Amino acid sequence: MLRAISLLFALIAAANCDQLSVLYAPKAVEFSGNSRLDSEALPEVFGAALGYSVSLPTEWDGMIIKDPFNTANGAVVVVAEGLESVTVEGAKSYQLDGNTGSVALSELIQKSADHQGVSFEVDLKESSDNFATPLGTVQPDDEEVKPQHLKPKSNKADSDFLRQIAFLNGLSDLLVTSTDRIPTVHIVRVSFEALVAAHEPNSPALEEAKKLFVNALAGLETASEKAFDGAVIVGLVTASEGQLVVRSKRQAVQPKQDDGDDNPMNLAAKYNSNYPVMFNIILWFSVVLVFSLIAISIVIGTMDPGRDSIIYRMTSTRMKKDN
């Protein structure tokens, strides 16, 4: 009985979970297998693909860094809010445990800033006529997308979604034509929430919306690959709504800290760019001084204490007198 209940809960969790899809990755980073991934580890996965150090240990074996010296130079992550999964041909997909992946991705912006990288995050649902990026201003072309089942003139949810697709296509065009410094991390959020609420789950309009979204993703993938000369990782993260169950994680017991501790999370101290230089200077000078002291001690210890040596003259209790 208990086993049947556990299996039922497992099936329910598997049917209602988010998804990570890797659309493109450089040759130095390989994605394989189908093991599940903790949604909170998404910034670590994309950060490791960019060559950043990983602060949280994980047992996930879906990614292998084949060449640590030729990792990705950029990451383009699209978040589809309101969907559990999106099928993209040729993509490597992994199920996510938990529903915090969309929020955790914002930590990737901080990781990029810590490594002197330029990044930006935009929510297309909140964009009106245009939105600014470090590359320039994205101007959508509403006439570019001509749907068959979506009715933008009579349905505001359809109109807003098509505007987001136009923004996504405009960002792809901007990446292809850009010659300036390209941001390291791009996080683009596309909302399906209003569209899902306005249409039936398997309606032609919703299926057409997913198809338009996948086509826009293909264009963004091609533009990103060209902009970064192939050294980019392009990912899609779905963020479904209505997940009320929050999974608890087993963590090691942390030592008790004083109430007056200024660092309750036990974070490592941040150092400036001069720290490695000063560290090496102090280290090697200390090594030289230690070996010099050892050499001097050995020479003095093995010196012959004859009558003509300085040791005899300094330690003799009876000073010699010249006649």
mmCIF file of C-alpha atoms in Angstrom:
data_model
loop_
_atom_site.group_PDB
_atom_site.id
_atom_site.type_symbol
_atom_site.label_atom_id
_atom_site.label_comp_id
_atom_site.label_asym_id
_atom_site.label_seq_id
_atom_site.Cartn_x
_atom_site.Cartn_y
_atom_site.Cartn_z
ATOM 1 C CA MET A 1 0.000 0.000 0.000
ATOM 2 C CA LEU A 2 2.712 2.443 0.954
ATOM 3 C CA ARG A 3 4.641 1.557 -2.178
ATOM 4 C CA ALA A 4 1.581 2.252 -4.321
ATOM 5 C CA ILE A 5 1.073 5.636 -2.664
ATOM 6 C CA SER A 6 4.753 6.545 -3.193
ATOM 7 C CA LEU A 7 4.475 5.563 -6.853
ATOM 8 C CA LEU A 8 1.348 7.673 -7.229
ATOM 9 C CA PHE A 9 3.069 10.740 -5.772
ATOM 10 C CA ALA A 10 6.062 10.136 -8.060
ATOM 11 C CA LEU A 11 3.800 9.998 -11.114
ATOM 12 C CA ILE A 12 2.055 13.198 -10.058
ATOM 13 C CA ALA A 13 5.400 14.957 -9.558
ATOM 14 C CA ALA A 14 6.683 13.721 -12.933
ATOM 15 C CA ALA A 15 3.515 14.941 -14.663
ATOM 16 C CA ASN A 16 3.801 18.425 -13.188
ATOM 17 C CA CYS A 17 7.373 19.630 -13.359
ATOM 18 C CA ASP A 18 9.440 22.190 -15.181
ATOM 19 C CA GLN A 19 11.959 21.420 -17.868
ATOM 20 C CA LEU A 20 15.402 22.481 -19.044
ATOM 21 C CA SER A 21 16.139 22.156 -22.753
ATOM 22 C CA VAL A 22 19.625 22.798 -24.129
ATOM 23 C CA LEU A 23 19.213 24.009 -27.701
ATOM 24 C CA TYR A 24 22.878 24.614 -28.468
ATOM 25 C CA ALA A 25 26.176 24.169 -26.641
ATOM 26 C CA PRO A 26 29.836 24.534 -27.713
ATOM 27 C CA LYS A 27 31.920 21.466 -28.446
ATOM 28 C CA ALA A 28 33.788 21.855 -25.147
ATOM 29 C CA VAL A 29 30.540 21.288 -23.192
ATOM 30 C CA GLU A 30 28.654 18.030 -23.657
ATOM 31 C CA PHE A 31 25.117 17.313 -22.420
ATOM 32 C CA SER A 32 24.064 13.693 -22.148
ATOM 33 C CA GLY A 33 21.808 11.378 -20.179
ATOM 34 C CA ASN A 34 18.320 12.128 -18.879
ATOM 35 C CA SER A 35 18.797 12.470 -15.129
ATOM 36 C CA ARG A 36 16.694 15.002 -13.246
ATOM 37 C CA LEU A 37 18.161 18.304 -12.120
ATOM 38 C CA ASP A 38 17.416 20.427 -9.085
ATOM 39 C CA SER A 39 15.891 23.678 -10.334
ATOM 40 C CA GLU A 40 18.002 25.695 -7.880
ATOM 41 C CA ALA A 41 21.164 24.404 -9.601
ATOM 42 C CA LEU A 42 20.342 26.062 -12.944
ATOM 43 C CA PRO A 43 22.699 29.040 -12.345
ATOM 44 C CA GLU A 44 25.498 26.589 -11.515
ATOM 45 C CA VAL A 45 24.924 24.638 -14.754
ATOM 46 C CA PHE A 46 25.026 27.700 -16.995
ATOM 47 C CA GLY A 47 27.842 29.204 -14.907
ATOM 48 C CA ALA A 48 29.945 26.046 -15.307
ATOM 49 C CA ALA A 49 29.317 26.109 -19.066
ATOM 50 C CA LEU A 50 30.691 29.673 -19.044
ATOM 51 C CA GLY A 51 33.816 28.550 -17.174
ATOM 52 C CA TYR A 52 32.784 29.977 -13.783
ATOM 53 C CA SER A 53 33.635 28.163 -10.578
ATOM 54 C CA VAL A 54 30.832 26.084 -9.063
ATOM 55 C CA SER A 55 30.087 26.916 -5.430
ATOM 56 C CA LEU A 56 27.359 24.323 -4.801
ATOM 57 C CA PRO A 57 28.351 20.670 -5.206
ATOM 58 C CA THR A 58 25.912 18.580 -7.242
ATOM 59 C CA GLU A 59 25.701 14.949 -8.240
ATOM 60 C CA TRP A 60 24.040 15.753 -11.578
ATOM 61 C CA ASP A 61 25.853 13.960 -14.414
ATOM 62 C CA GLY A 62 24.030 15.518 -17.355
ATOM 63 C CA MET A 63 26.865 17.921 -18.275
ATOM 64 C CA ILE A 64 30.525 17.179 -18.958
ATOM 65 C CA ILE A 65 33.185 19.879 -19.454
ATOM 66 C CA LYS A 66 35.436 18.305 -22.095
ATOM 67 C CA ASP A 67 37.753 21.294 -22.509
ATOM 68 C CA PRO A 68 37.878 23.783 -19.598
ATOM 69 C CA PHE A 69 39.916 26.249 -21.679
ATOM 70 C CA ASN A 70 37.325 26.598 -24.464
ATOM 71 C CA THR A 71 34.041 26.961 -22.632
ATOM 72 C CA ALA A 72 31.182 29.168 -23.766
ATOM 73 C CA ASN A 73 31.634 32.925 -23.987
ATOM 74 C CA GLY A 74 27.938 33.655 -23.640
ATOM 75 C CA ALA A 75 24.648 32.206 -22.422
ATOM 76 C CA VAL A 76 21.211 32.909 -23.877
ATOM 77 C CA VAL A 77 18.380 31.592 -21.700
ATOM 78 C CA VAL A 78 14.700 31.885 -22.612
ATOM 79 C CA VAL A 79 12.153 31.316 -19.826
ATOM 80 C CA ALA A 80 8.674 30.209 -20.909
ATOM 81 C CA GLU A 81 6.385 31.106 -18.019
ATOM 82 C CA GLY A 82 3.109 29.224 -17.815
ATOM 83 C CA LEU A 83 4.207 26.033 -19.594
ATOM 84 C CA GLU A 84 5.387 22.754 -18.132
ATOM 85 C CA SER A 85 7.318 21.677 -21.216
ATOM 86 C CA VAL A 86 8.013 22.623 -24.821
ATOM 87 C CA THR A 87 9.120 20.111 -27.425
ATOM 88 C CA VAL A 88 12.045 21.409 -29.483
ATOM 89 C CA GLU A 89 13.499 19.158 -32.139
ATOM 90 C CA GLY A 90 17.176 18.347 -31.585
ATOM 91 C CA ALA A 91 17.260 19.772 -28.047
ATOM 92 C CA LYS A 92 18.479 17.850 -25.010
ATOM 93 C CA SER A 93 15.824 18.052 -22.301
ATOM 94 C CA TYR A 94 15.932 17.395 -18.559
ATOM 95 C CA GLN A 95 13.174 17.461 -15.983
ATOM 96 C CA LEU A 96 13.600 19.878 -13.100
ATOM 97 C CA ASP A 97 12.893 19.080 -9.463
ATOM 98 C CA GLY A 98 11.133 21.993 -7.831
ATOM 99 C CA ASN A 99 9.565 25.131 -9.242
ATOM 100 C CA THR A 100 12.174 27.751 -8.340
ATOM 101 C CA GLY A 101 14.249 27.598 -11.526
ATOM 102 C CA SER A 102 12.822 30.806 -12.958
ATOM 103 C CA VAL A 103 13.758 32.768 -9.826
ATOM 104 C CA ALA A 104 17.140 31.074 -9.406
ATOM 105 C CA LEU A 105 18.198 32.098 -12.913
ATOM 106 C CA SER A 106 18.539 35.686 -11.734
ATOM 107 C CA GLU A 107 21.630 34.553 -9.795
ATOM 108 C CA LEU A 108 23.323 33.993 -13.159
ATOM 109 C CA ILE A 109 23.277 37.772 -13.656
ATOM 110 C CA GLN A 110 25.249 38.210 -10.421
ATOM 111 C CA LYS A 111 27.706 35.477 -11.412
ATOM 112 C CA SER A 112 28.371 37.291 -14.674
ATOM 113 C CA ALA A 113 28.866 40.605 -12.843
ATOM 114 C CA ASP A 114 31.361 38.969 -10.458
ATOM 115 C CA HIS A 115 33.425 37.951 -13.518
ATOM 116 C CA GLN A 116 33.289 41.453 -15.068
ATOM 117 C CA GLY A 117 30.669 40.350 -17.597
ATOM 118 C CA VAL A 118 27.886 42.454 -19.113
ATOM 119 C CA SER A 119 24.409 40.925 -18.895
ATOM 120 C CA PHE A 120 20.752 41.845 -19.090
ATOM 121 C CA GLU A 121 17.375 40.367 -18.189
ATOM 122 C CA VAL A 122 14.089 41.379 -19.769
ATOM 123 C CA ASP A 123 10.480 40.354 -19.238
ATOM 124 C CA LEU A 124 8.737 40.658 -22.596
ATOM 125 C CA LYS A 125 5.339 40.642 -20.897
ATOM 126 C CA GLU A 126 6.110 44.046 -19.389
ATOM 127 C CA SER A 127 7.517 45.573 -22.604
ATOM 128 C CA SER A 128 5.267 48.054 -24.409
ATOM 129 C CA ASP A 129 6.628 49.548 -27.631
ATOM 130 C CA ASN A 130 10.312 48.614 -27.292
ATOM 131 C CA PHE A 131 12.955 47.653 -24.773
ATOM 132 C CA ALA A 132 16.579 48.647 -24.391
ATOM 133 C CA THR A 133 19.532 46.261 -24.235
ATOM 134 C CA PRO A 134 23.296 46.845 -24.041
ATOM 135 C CA LEU A 135 23.298 46.168 -27.791
ATOM 136 C CA GLY A 136 20.652 48.748 -28.577
ATOM 137 C CA THR A 137 16.872 49.131 -28.687
ATOM 138 C CA VAL A 138 14.712 46.272 -29.915
ATOM 139 C CA GLN A 139 11.875 47.354 -32.175
ATOM 140 C CA PRO A 140 9.260 44.648 -32.829
ATOM 141 C CA ASP A 141 7.724 44.090 -36.252
ATOM 142 C CA ASP A 142 4.094 43.196 -35.606
ATOM 143 C CA GLU A 143 3.389 42.542 -39.270
ATOM 144 C CA GLU A 144 6.082 39.857 -39.495
ATOM 145 C CA VAL A 145 3.979 37.216 -37.717
ATOM 146 C CA LYS A 146 0.684 36.330 -39.425
ATOM 147 C CA PRO A 147 -1.199 33.678 -37.423
ATOM 148 C CA GLN A 148 -4.111 31.571 -38.603
ATOM 149 C CA HIS A 149 -5.821 30.580 -35.363
ATOM 150 C CA LEU A 150 -4.734 33.368 -33.016
ATOM 151 C CA LYS A 151 -6.973 36.446 -33.162
ATOM 152 C CA PRO A 152 -4.953 39.483 -32.070
ATOM 153 C CA LYS A 153 -7.654 41.956 -33.061
ATOM 154 C CA SER A 154 -10.349 40.426 -30.884
ATOM 155 C CA ASN A 155 -8.318 38.749 -28.126
ATOM 156 C CA LYS A 156 -5.889 40.769 -26.015
ATOM 157 C CA ALA A 157 -4.056 37.643 -24.800
ATOM 158 C CA ASP A 158 -3.325 36.676 -28.409
ATOM 159 C CA SER A 159 -2.209 40.209 -29.218
ATOM 160 C CA ASP A 160 0.146 40.400 -26.230
ATOM 161 C CA PHE A 161 1.681 37.011 -27.024
ATOM 162 C CA LEU A 162 2.302 37.898 -30.678
ATOM 163 C CA ARG A 163 3.962 41.109 -29.493
ATOM 164 C CA GLN A 164 6.331 39.003 -27.356
ATOM 165 C CA ILE A 165 7.162 36.807 -30.361
ATOM 166 C CA ALA A 166 7.877 39.959 -32.368
ATOM 167 C CA PHE A 167 10.199 41.155 -29.591
ATOM 168 C CA LEU A 168 11.974 37.790 -29.623
ATOM 169 C CA ASN A 169 12.479 37.995 -33.378
ATOM 170 C CA GLY A 170 13.694 41.575 -33.021
ATOM 171 C CA LEU A 171 16.298 40.489 -30.485
ATOM 172 C CA SER A 172 17.525 37.837 -32.928
ATOM 173 C CA ASP A 173 17.906 40.468 -35.644
ATOM 174 C CA LEU A 174 19.804 42.737 -33.262
ATOM 175 C CA LEU A 175 22.221 39.940 -32.316
ATOM 176 C CA VAL A 176 22.997 39.170 -35.953
ATOM 177 C CA THR A 177 23.716 42.797 -36.878
ATOM 178 C CA SER A 178 25.558 43.779 -33.688
ATOM 179 C CA THR A 179 29.270 44.556 -33.911
ATOM 180 C CA ASP A 180 29.770 46.009 -30.414
ATOM 181 C CA ARG A 181 30.528 44.122 -27.235
ATOM 182 C CA ILE A 182 27.863 41.460 -26.829
ATOM 183 C CA PRO A 183 26.536 40.828 -23.296
ATOM 184 C CA THR A 184 27.676 37.600 -21.699
ATOM 185 C CA VAL A 185 24.310 36.548 -20.277
ATOM 186 C CA HIS A 186 20.894 37.093 -21.882
ATOM 187 C CA ILE A 187 17.778 36.094 -19.929
ATOM 188 C CA VAL A 188 14.525 36.614 -21.818
ATOM 189 C CA ARG A 189 11.161 35.830 -20.216
ATOM 190 C CA VAL A 190 8.143 35.012 -22.385
ATOM 191 C CA SER A 191 4.731 34.619 -20.723
ATOM 192 C CA PHE A 192 2.143 32.020 -21.815
ATOM 193 C CA GLU A 193 -0.034 32.537 -18.731
ATOM 194 C CA ALA A 194 -2.716 34.749 -20.276
ATOM 195 C CA LEU A 195 -2.714 32.685 -23.461
ATOM 196 C CA VAL A 196 -3.207 29.399 -21.562
ATOM 197 C CA ALA A 197 -6.039 30.961 -19.569
ATOM 198 C CA ALA A 198 -7.778 32.187 -22.738
ATOM 199 C CA HIS A 199 -7.624 28.928 -24.734
ATOM 200 C CA GLU A 200 -8.240 25.248 -24.190
ATOM 201 C CA PRO A 201 -5.168 23.061 -23.477
ATOM 202 C CA ASN A 202 -5.172 21.353 -26.907
ATOM 203 C CA SER A 203 -6.799 24.090 -28.927
ATOM 204 C CA PRO A 204 -5.427 24.978 -32.397
ATOM 205 C CA ALA A 205 -4.654 28.501 -31.178
ATOM 206 C CA LEU A 206 -2.442 27.262 -28.336
ATOM 207 C CA GLU A 207 -0.698 24.742 -30.579
ATOM 208 C CA GLU A 208 -0.037 27.499 -33.109
ATOM 209 C CA ALA A 209 1.371 29.718 -30.356
ATOM 210 C CA LYS A 210 3.803 26.983 -29.317
ATOM 211 C CA LYS A 211 4.855 26.505 -32.938
ATOM 212 C CA LEU A 212 5.494 30.232 -33.367
ATOM 213 C CA PHE A 213 7.503 30.216 -30.147
ATOM 214 C CA VAL A 214 9.638 27.263 -31.286
ATOM 215 C CA ASN A 215 10.299 28.999 -34.620
ATOM 216 C CA ALA A 216 11.359 32.153 -32.781
ATOM 217 C CA LEU A 217 13.661 30.041 -30.607
ATOM 218 C CA ALA A 218 15.268 28.570 -33.726
ATOM 219 C CA GLY A 219 15.953 32.058 -35.040
ATOM 220 C CA LEU A 220 17.406 33.164 -31.694
ATOM 221 C CA GLU A 221 19.612 30.066 -31.578
ATOM 222 C CA THR A 222 21.001 30.761 -35.065
ATOM 223 C CA ALA A 223 21.589 34.435 -34.243
ATOM 224 C CA SER A 224 23.329 33.591 -30.948
ATOM 225 C CA GLU A 225 25.570 31.025 -32.618
ATOM 226 C CA LYS A 226 26.622 33.599 -35.203
ATOM 227 C CA ALA A 227 27.087 36.416 -32.677
ATOM 228 C CA PHE A 228 29.366 34.352 -30.416
ATOM 229 C CA ASP A 229 31.088 32.385 -33.208
ATOM 230 C CA GLY A 230 29.692 29.138 -31.841
ATOM 231 C CA ALA A 231 30.971 29.690 -28.270
ATOM 232 C CA VAL A 232 27.529 30.058 -26.696
ATOM 233 C CA ILE A 233 25.036 27.956 -24.772
ATOM 234 C CA VAL A 234 21.366 28.469 -25.620
ATOM 235 C CA GLY A 235 18.805 27.087 -23.187
ATOM 236 C CA LEU A 236 15.062 27.026 -22.622
ATOM 237 C CA VAL A 237 13.554 26.812 -19.140
ATOM 238 C CA THR A 238 9.836 26.264 -18.622
ATOM 239 C CA ALA A 239 8.237 27.679 -15.487
ATOM 240 C CA SER A 240 4.754 26.266 -14.900
ATOM 241 C CA GLU A 241 2.312 27.833 -12.484
ATOM 242 C CA GLY A 242 0.147 26.220 -9.819
ATOM 243 C CA GLN A 243 2.813 24.091 -8.202
ATOM 244 C CA LEU A 244 1.837 24.386 -4.554
ATOM 245 C CA VAL A 245 4.037 21.569 -3.284
ATOM 246 C CA VAL A 246 7.518 22.747 -2.366
ATOM 247 C CA ARG A 247 10.037 19.949 -2.089
ATOM 248 C CA SER A 248 12.316 20.070 0.924
ATOM 249 C CA LYS A 249 16.003 19.337 0.500
ATOM 250 C CA ARG A 250 18.186 17.368 2.861
ATOM 251 C CA GLN A 251 21.087 19.540 3.915
ATOM 252 C CA ALA A 252 24.030 19.041 6.196
ATOM 253 C CA VAL A 253 23.615 20.448 9.672
ATOM 254 C CA GLN A 254 25.215 23.858 9.847
ATOM 255 C CA PRO A 255 27.148 24.833 12.981
ATOM 256 C CA LYS A 256 25.472 27.274 15.320
ATOM 257 C CA GLN A 257 26.580 30.849 14.932
ATOM 258 C CA ASP A 258 26.532 33.714 17.354
ATOM 259 C CA ASP A 259 23.676 36.184 17.245
ATOM 260 C CA GLY A 260 26.088 38.997 16.533
ATOM 261 C CA ASP A 261 27.669 37.319 13.506
ATOM 262 C CA ASP A 262 27.828 39.693 10.564
ATOM 263 C CA ASN A 263 28.025 36.803 8.086
ATOM 264 C CA PRO A 264 25.184 34.399 8.948
ATOM 265 C CA MET A 265 25.378 32.578 5.597
ATOM 266 C CA ASN A 266 29.117 31.894 5.928
ATOM 267 C CA LEU A 267 29.928 33.544 2.599
ATOM 268 C CA ALA A 268 33.506 33.783 1.428
ATOM 269 C CA ALA A 269 35.169 37.177 1.485
ATOM 270 C CA LYS A 270 35.467 39.047 -1.803
ATOM 271 C CA TYR A 271 38.909 40.131 -2.973
ATOM 272 C CA ASN A 272 39.903 42.726 -5.514
ATOM 273 C CA SER A 273 42.023 42.156 -8.604
ATOM 274 C CA ASN A 274 45.286 43.064 -6.761
ATOM 275 C CA TYR A 275 44.945 40.179 -4.337
ATOM 276 C CA PRO A 276 46.702 37.543 -6.551
ATOM 277 C CA VAL A 277 49.628 39.912 -7.171
ATOM 278 C CA MET A 278 50.184 40.703 -3.499
ATOM 279 C CA PHE A 279 49.707 37.060 -2.552
ATOM 280 C CA ASN A 280 52.416 35.896 -4.959
ATOM 281 C CA ILE A 281 54.846 38.627 -3.879
ATOM 282 C CA ILE A 282 54.443 37.769 -0.185
ATOM 283 C CA LEU A 283 54.535 34.032 -0.827
ATOM 284 C CA TRP A 284 57.744 33.897 -2.858
ATOM 285 C CA PHE A 285 59.563 36.462 -0.708
ATOM 286 C CA SER A 286 58.708 34.335 2.322
ATOM 287 C CA VAL A 287 60.008 31.223 0.571
ATOM 288 C CA VAL A 288 63.289 32.949 -0.356
ATOM 289 C CA LEU A 289 63.766 34.318 3.172
ATOM 290 C CA VAL A 290 63.113 30.933 4.786
ATOM 291 C CA PHE A 291 65.594 29.119 2.555
ATOM 292 C CA SER A 292 68.164 31.902 3.059
ATOM 293 C CA LEU A 293 67.818 31.560 6.836
ATOM 294 C CA ILE A 294 68.249 27.792 6.585
ATOM 295 C CA ALA A 295 71.371 28.169 4.414
ATOM 296 C CA ILE A 296 72.950 30.718 6.789
ATOM 297 C CA SER A 297 72.214 28.491 9.780
ATOM 298 C CA ILE A 298 73.819 25.488 8.081
ATOM 299 C CA VAL A 299 76.939 27.466 7.118
ATOM 300 C CA ILE A 300 77.399 28.829 10.635
ATOM 301 C CA GLY A 301 76.689 25.437 12.201
ATOM 302 C CA THR A 302 79.335 23.671 10.092
ATOM 303 C CA MET A 303 82.015 26.369 10.398
ATOM 304 C CA ASP A 304 85.379 25.202 11.847
ATOM 305 C CA PRO A 305 85.848 26.959 15.235
ATOM 306 C CA GLY A 306 89.613 27.430 14.861
ATOM 307 C CA ARG A 307 91.749 30.092 16.527
ATOM 308 C CA ASP A 308 91.581 32.230 13.426
ATOM 309 C CA SER A 309 87.821 32.023 13.015
ATOM 310 C CA ILE A 310 85.355 34.651 14.104
ATOM 311 C CA ILE A 311 83.669 32.129 16.374
ATOM 312 C CA TYR A 312 86.874 31.675 18.424
ATOM 313 C CA ARG A 313 87.474 35.402 18.670
ATOM 314 C CA MET A 314 83.913 36.151 19.773
ATOM 315 C CA THR A 315 83.620 33.306 22.315
ATOM 316 C CA SER A 316 87.093 33.250 23.845
ATOM 317 C CA THR A 317 87.154 34.389 27.494
ATOM 318 C CA ARG A 318 90.749 35.404 27.291
ATOM 319 C CA MET A 319 91.619 37.929 24.631
ATOM 320 C CA LYS A 320 94.966 37.515 22.920
ATOM 321 C CA LYS A 321 97.441 40.382 23.276
ATOM 322 C CA ASP A 322 100.078 41.380 20.747
ATOM 323 C CA ASN A 323 103.615 41.472 22.213
#
